[in-house]
mmCIF file of C-alpha atoms in Angstrom:
data_model
loop_
_atom_site.group_PDB
_atom_site.id
_atom_site.type_symbol
_atom_site.label_atom_id
_atom_site.label_comp_id
_atom_site.label_asym_id
_atom_site.label_seq_id
_atom_site.Cartn_x
_atom_site.Cartn_y
_atom_site.Cartn_z
ATOM 1 C CA MET A 8 65.056 12.631 -13.851
ATOM 2 C CA SER A 9 63.286 13.709 -16.825
ATOM 3 C CA GLU A 10 60.189 15.701 -16.611
ATOM 4 C CA LEU A 11 57.450 13.929 -15.204
ATOM 5 C CA ARG A 12 54.364 12.993 -17.540
ATOM 6 C CA PRO A 13 51.029 13.839 -16.017
ATOM 7 C CA CYS A 14 49.709 10.906 -13.633
ATOM 8 C CA GLU A 15 46.014 10.054 -14.044
ATOM 9 C CA LEU A 16 43.568 7.748 -11.851
ATOM 10 C CA TYR A 17 42.683 4.156 -12.935
ATOM 11 C CA LEU A 18 39.957 2.569 -11.031
ATOM 12 C CA ILE A 19 39.746 -1.192 -10.663
ATOM 13 C CA SER A 20 36.338 -2.718 -9.646
ATOM 14 C CA PRO A 21 35.599 -4.690 -6.559
ATOM 15 C CA LEU A 22 34.650 -8.355 -7.245
ATOM 16 C CA GLU A 23 31.160 -7.723 -6.602
ATOM 17 C CA THR A 24 29.583 -5.462 -9.202
ATOM 18 C CA SER A 25 25.876 -6.214 -8.915
ATOM 19 C CA GLY A 26 23.182 -4.593 -6.934
ATOM 20 C CA ASP A 27 24.022 -1.102 -6.496
ATOM 21 C CA PHE A 28 27.552 -0.880 -7.560
ATOM 22 C CA PRO A 29 26.488 1.028 -10.918
ATOM 23 C CA SER A 30 25.403 3.723 -8.840
ATOM 24 C CA HIS A 31 28.768 3.765 -6.619
ATOM 25 C CA LEU A 32 30.771 3.850 -10.069
ATOM 26 C CA GLU A 33 28.585 6.934 -11.360
ATOM 27 C CA LYS A 34 29.510 8.845 -8.218
ATOM 28 C CA ALA A 35 33.048 8.181 -8.321
ATOM 29 C CA LEU A 36 33.404 9.283 -12.060
ATOM 30 C CA ASP A 37 31.255 12.383 -11.513
ATOM 31 C CA ALA A 38 33.508 13.354 -8.509
ATOM 32 C CA ALA A 39 36.526 14.280 -10.791
ATOM 33 C CA TYR A 40 38.122 12.722 -13.974
ATOM 34 C CA VAL A 41 38.996 9.073 -14.089
ATOM 35 C CA ALA A 42 41.229 8.045 -16.903
ATOM 36 C CA ALA A 43 40.328 4.205 -17.058
ATOM 37 C CA PHE A 44 37.896 1.725 -15.034
ATOM 38 C CA GLN A 45 38.709 -2.007 -15.019
ATOM 39 C CA PHE A 46 36.124 -4.624 -14.799
ATOM 40 C CA ARG A 47 37.478 -7.204 -12.593
ATOM 41 C CA VAL A 48 35.176 -10.110 -11.690
ATOM 42 C CA LYS A 49 36.014 -13.710 -10.876
ATOM 43 C CA GLY A 50 34.238 -17.258 -10.809
ATOM 44 C CA ILE A 51 31.279 -16.463 -13.234
ATOM 45 C CA ASP A 52 30.611 -17.454 -16.617
ATOM 46 C CA GLN A 53 31.011 -14.886 -19.768
ATOM 47 C CA HIS A 54 27.432 -14.400 -20.129
ATOM 48 C CA LYS A 55 26.686 -13.146 -16.514
ATOM 49 C CA ALA A 56 29.881 -11.078 -16.482
ATOM 50 C CA ALA A 57 28.793 -9.493 -19.834
ATOM 51 C CA GLU A 58 25.289 -8.590 -18.225
ATOM 52 C CA LEU A 59 27.155 -7.176 -15.245
ATOM 53 C CA ALA A 60 29.658 -5.056 -17.305
ATOM 54 C CA LYS A 61 27.274 -3.638 -19.783
ATOM 55 C CA PRO A 62 25.868 -0.922 -17.526
ATOM 56 C CA LEU A 63 29.141 -0.311 -16.167
ATOM 57 C CA GLN A 64 30.514 0.091 -19.634
ATOM 58 C CA GLU A 65 27.770 2.688 -20.587
ATOM 59 C CA ILE A 66 28.429 4.905 -17.477
ATOM 60 C CA CYS A 67 32.295 4.989 -18.269
ATOM 61 C CA ALA A 68 31.059 6.161 -22.103
ATOM 62 C CA GLN A 69 29.465 8.953 -20.575
ATOM 63 C CA TYR A 70 32.360 10.038 -18.471
ATOM 64 C CA ASP A 71 34.840 9.562 -21.278
ATOM 65 C CA THR A 72 36.778 6.712 -18.940
ATOM 66 C CA ALA A 73 38.276 3.783 -20.734
ATOM 67 C CA PHE A 74 36.556 0.705 -19.936
ATOM 68 C CA ILE A 75 39.113 -2.091 -19.374
ATOM 69 C CA VAL A 76 38.678 -5.894 -18.925
ATOM 70 C CA ASN A 77 40.484 -7.930 -16.356
ATOM 71 C CA ASP A 78 42.116 -11.080 -17.949
ATOM 72 C CA ASP A 79 39.244 -12.149 -20.321
ATOM 73 C CA VAL A 80 40.076 -11.681 -23.930
ATOM 74 C CA ALA A 81 37.041 -13.084 -25.367
ATOM 75 C CA LEU A 82 34.899 -11.055 -22.919
ATOM 76 C CA ALA A 83 36.642 -8.047 -23.923
ATOM 77 C CA LYS A 84 35.971 -8.748 -27.785
ATOM 78 C CA ARG A 85 32.437 -9.497 -27.109
ATOM 79 C CA LEU A 86 31.854 -6.170 -25.154
ATOM 80 C CA LYS A 87 34.183 -3.982 -27.572
ATOM 81 C CA ALA A 88 35.813 -2.750 -24.845
ATOM 82 C CA ASP A 89 38.644 -0.324 -24.915
ATOM 83 C CA GLY A 90 41.086 -2.507 -23.694
ATOM 84 C CA VAL A 91 42.093 -5.676 -21.726
ATOM 85 C CA HIS A 92 44.558 -6.298 -18.898
ATOM 86 C CA LEU A 93 46.541 -9.561 -18.740
ATOM 87 C CA GLY A 94 48.409 -11.043 -15.991
ATOM 88 C CA GLN A 95 51.418 -13.164 -16.602
ATOM 89 C CA GLY A 96 49.571 -16.416 -16.264
ATOM 90 C CA ASP A 97 47.034 -15.410 -18.826
ATOM 91 C CA MET A 98 46.933 -15.337 -22.823
ATOM 92 C CA SER A 99 50.307 -14.082 -24.141
ATOM 93 C CA LEU A 100 50.021 -10.523 -25.712
ATOM 94 C CA SER A 101 50.931 -11.801 -29.190
ATOM 95 C CA GLU A 102 47.924 -14.058 -28.921
ATOM 96 C CA ALA A 103 45.767 -11.237 -27.571
ATOM 97 C CA ARG A 104 46.571 -8.853 -30.146
ATOM 98 C CA ALA A 105 46.029 -11.464 -33.005
ATOM 99 C CA ILE A 106 42.256 -11.643 -31.573
ATOM 100 C CA LEU A 107 41.608 -8.095 -30.737
ATOM 101 C CA GLY A 108 43.462 -6.156 -33.270
ATOM 102 C CA ASP A 109 45.623 -3.136 -32.864
ATOM 103 C CA ALA A 110 43.039 -0.532 -31.903
ATOM 104 C CA MET A 111 42.199 -2.379 -28.549
ATOM 105 C CA GLN A 112 44.606 -1.123 -25.723
ATOM 106 C CA ILE A 113 46.499 -4.177 -24.050
ATOM 107 C CA GLY A 114 48.272 -3.799 -20.345
ATOM 108 C CA ILE A 115 50.418 -6.279 -18.925
ATOM 109 C CA THR A 116 51.163 -7.108 -15.297
ATOM 110 C CA CYS A 117 54.955 -7.023 -14.461
ATOM 111 C CA HIS A 118 55.250 -7.099 -10.775
ATOM 112 C CA ASP A 119 58.566 -6.077 -9.567
ATOM 113 C CA SER A 120 60.384 -6.915 -12.876
ATOM 114 C CA ARG A 121 61.745 -4.161 -15.268
ATOM 115 C CA HIS A 122 62.763 -7.459 -17.525
ATOM 116 C CA LEU A 123 58.939 -8.497 -18.024
ATOM 117 C CA ALA A 124 58.162 -4.916 -18.481
ATOM 118 C CA MET A 125 60.747 -4.377 -21.037
ATOM 119 C CA GLU A 126 59.679 -7.571 -22.791
ATOM 120 C CA ALA A 127 56.142 -6.456 -22.908
ATOM 121 C CA GLY A 128 56.893 -2.984 -24.266
ATOM 122 C CA GLU A 129 58.986 -4.652 -27.073
ATOM 123 C CA ASP A 130 55.880 -7.015 -27.814
ATOM 124 C CA GLY A 131 53.702 -3.919 -28.158
ATOM 125 C CA ALA A 132 51.997 -3.437 -24.752
ATOM 126 C CA ASP A 133 50.259 -0.316 -24.379
ATOM 127 C CA TYR A 134 51.186 0.027 -20.771
ATOM 128 C CA VAL A 135 52.720 -1.875 -18.133
ATOM 129 C CA ALA A 136 51.783 -2.606 -14.460
ATOM 130 C CA PHE A 137 54.152 -2.514 -11.468
ATOM 131 C CA GLY A 138 53.158 -3.681 -7.920
ATOM 132 C CA ALA A 139 52.358 -4.091 -5.089
ATOM 133 C CA PHE A 140 53.663 -1.181 -3.759
ATOM 134 C CA PHE A 141 51.831 -1.248 -0.381
ATOM 135 C CA PRO A 142 50.075 -3.776 1.557
ATOM 136 C CA THR A 143 46.641 -4.407 0.195
ATOM 137 C CA GLN A 144 43.691 -6.495 0.931
ATOM 138 C CA THR A 145 42.132 -6.665 -2.499
ATOM 139 C CA LYS A 146 44.088 -9.566 -3.652
ATOM 140 C CA THR A 147 46.682 -12.018 -2.503
ATOM 141 C CA VAL A 148 50.058 -10.708 -3.686
ATOM 142 C CA SER A 149 53.551 -12.318 -4.070
ATOM 143 C CA HIS A 150 55.538 -9.493 -5.332
ATOM 144 C CA LYS A 151 56.629 -6.306 -3.717
ATOM 145 C CA ALA A 152 57.834 -3.526 -5.928
ATOM 146 C CA GLU A 153 60.220 -0.751 -5.013
ATOM 147 C CA ILE A 154 59.323 2.947 -5.695
ATOM 148 C CA GLU A 155 62.799 2.993 -7.539
ATOM 149 C CA ILE A 156 61.345 0.911 -10.447
ATOM 150 C CA LEU A 157 58.997 3.721 -11.494
ATOM 151 C CA GLU A 158 61.699 6.262 -11.309
ATOM 152 C CA LYS A 159 63.947 3.970 -13.492
ATOM 153 C CA TRP A 160 61.100 3.235 -15.898
ATOM 154 C CA SER A 161 59.535 6.876 -16.229
ATOM 155 C CA THR A 162 63.016 8.136 -16.931
ATOM 156 C CA VAL A 163 64.154 6.040 -20.064
ATOM 157 C CA MET A 164 60.784 4.183 -21.300
ATOM 158 C CA GLU A 165 58.116 5.991 -23.457
ATOM 159 C CA VAL A 166 55.494 2.818 -22.673
ATOM 160 C CA PRO A 167 53.349 4.486 -19.904
ATOM 161 C CA CYS A 168 53.444 2.626 -16.694
ATOM 162 C CA VAL A 169 50.710 1.808 -14.134
ATOM 163 C CA ALA A 170 51.364 1.462 -9.926
ATOM 164 C CA ILE A 171 49.333 -0.694 -8.056
ATOM 165 C CA GLY A 172 48.899 -2.365 -4.962
ATOM 166 C CA GLY A 173 47.455 -0.705 -1.573
ATOM 167 C CA ILE A 174 47.414 2.952 -2.878
ATOM 168 C CA ASN A 175 45.338 5.414 -0.958
ATOM 169 C CA PRO A 176 45.295 9.085 -0.818
ATOM 170 C CA ASN A 177 47.875 8.908 2.181
ATOM 171 C CA ASN A 178 50.468 7.255 0.235
ATOM 172 C CA ALA A 179 49.627 8.082 -3.353
ATOM 173 C CA LYS A 180 52.127 10.884 -3.547
ATOM 174 C CA LEU A 181 55.194 8.658 -3.339
ATOM 175 C CA VAL A 182 54.298 6.620 -6.505
ATOM 176 C CA ILE A 183 52.904 9.923 -8.100
ATOM 177 C CA ASP A 184 56.290 11.731 -7.589
ATOM 178 C CA ALA A 185 58.213 8.629 -8.789
ATOM 179 C CA GLY A 186 56.931 8.898 -12.308
ATOM 180 C CA ALA A 187 53.963 6.708 -12.450
ATOM 181 C CA ASP A 188 51.673 7.603 -15.463
ATOM 182 C CA PHE A 189 48.562 5.944 -13.587
ATOM 183 C CA ILE A 190 47.770 4.981 -10.116
ATOM 184 C CA ALA A 191 45.583 1.857 -9.946
ATOM 185 C CA VAL A 192 43.196 1.945 -7.208
ATOM 186 C CA SER A 193 40.474 -0.392 -5.872
ATOM 187 C CA GLY A 194 40.038 -0.461 -2.032
ATOM 188 C CA GLY A 195 41.346 3.011 -1.797
ATOM 189 C CA VAL A 196 38.357 4.210 -3.358
ATOM 190 C CA TRP A 197 35.423 1.656 -2.810
ATOM 191 C CA ASN A 198 36.256 1.464 0.925
ATOM 192 C CA ASP A 199 36.198 4.937 1.687
ATOM 193 C CA PRO A 200 34.079 5.529 4.781
ATOM 194 C CA ILE A 201 32.515 8.651 3.425
ATOM 195 C CA GLY A 202 32.008 7.374 -0.169
ATOM 196 C CA PRO A 203 33.854 7.000 -3.468
ATOM 197 C CA ASP A 204 33.279 10.434 -4.648
ATOM 198 C CA HIS A 205 35.087 11.580 -1.387
ATOM 199 C CA ALA A 206 38.023 9.259 -2.354
ATOM 200 C CA VAL A 207 38.099 10.054 -6.181
ATOM 201 C CA LYS A 208 38.155 13.812 -4.962
ATOM 202 C CA ALA A 209 41.128 13.347 -2.634
ATOM 203 C CA PHE A 210 42.890 11.478 -5.423
ATOM 204 C CA ASP A 211 42.117 14.220 -7.947
ATOM 205 C CA THR A 212 43.652 16.995 -5.589
ATOM 206 C CA LEU A 213 46.735 15.056 -5.444
ATOM 207 C CA LEU A 214 47.120 14.404 -9.162
ATOM 208 C CA SER A 215 46.361 18.162 -9.774
ATOM 209 C CA ALA A 216 49.057 19.395 -7.380
#
């Protein structure tokens, strides 16, 4: 395998980001460097989503953490976010790029498929996401990705890859060593019994090793 590229932490929000969640995010980002934060909410209108996103986006800016919007291209444009993450059932990459321009990052969910990832890379995706690698309670998943997909991708492709799905400090080393450029984590941080800062520090220790 070729020399591995540095791996970084990519946080994904819980579905509930109201109340005291901004303080939890600030604790997490203050604990160690986090490359990106994805704002992921469901079932609310764009105005309410923008209200919830704004303070989180400001916190991310303070810590030089990229602010990524899940699924919603219009919201990403409205917020002038750093990027948008699209699933296979969302707007096409070409349509999103036409709306958002070249400066905004666009990531694509590719499940367990190198074919989908190669198509996304050819279409200009800034990163591709593979998963789920481990059991997860964050969302219902129907695709199980094998570690080998990260090994093969990182060896031959320049487009960064994100590993997602049930990643926690106990299993993260497997996907880090396999060549993931980012590990995307939600429950592994927000459900930590000690606190999100404790989890982020644990991930940072693994990533810095």
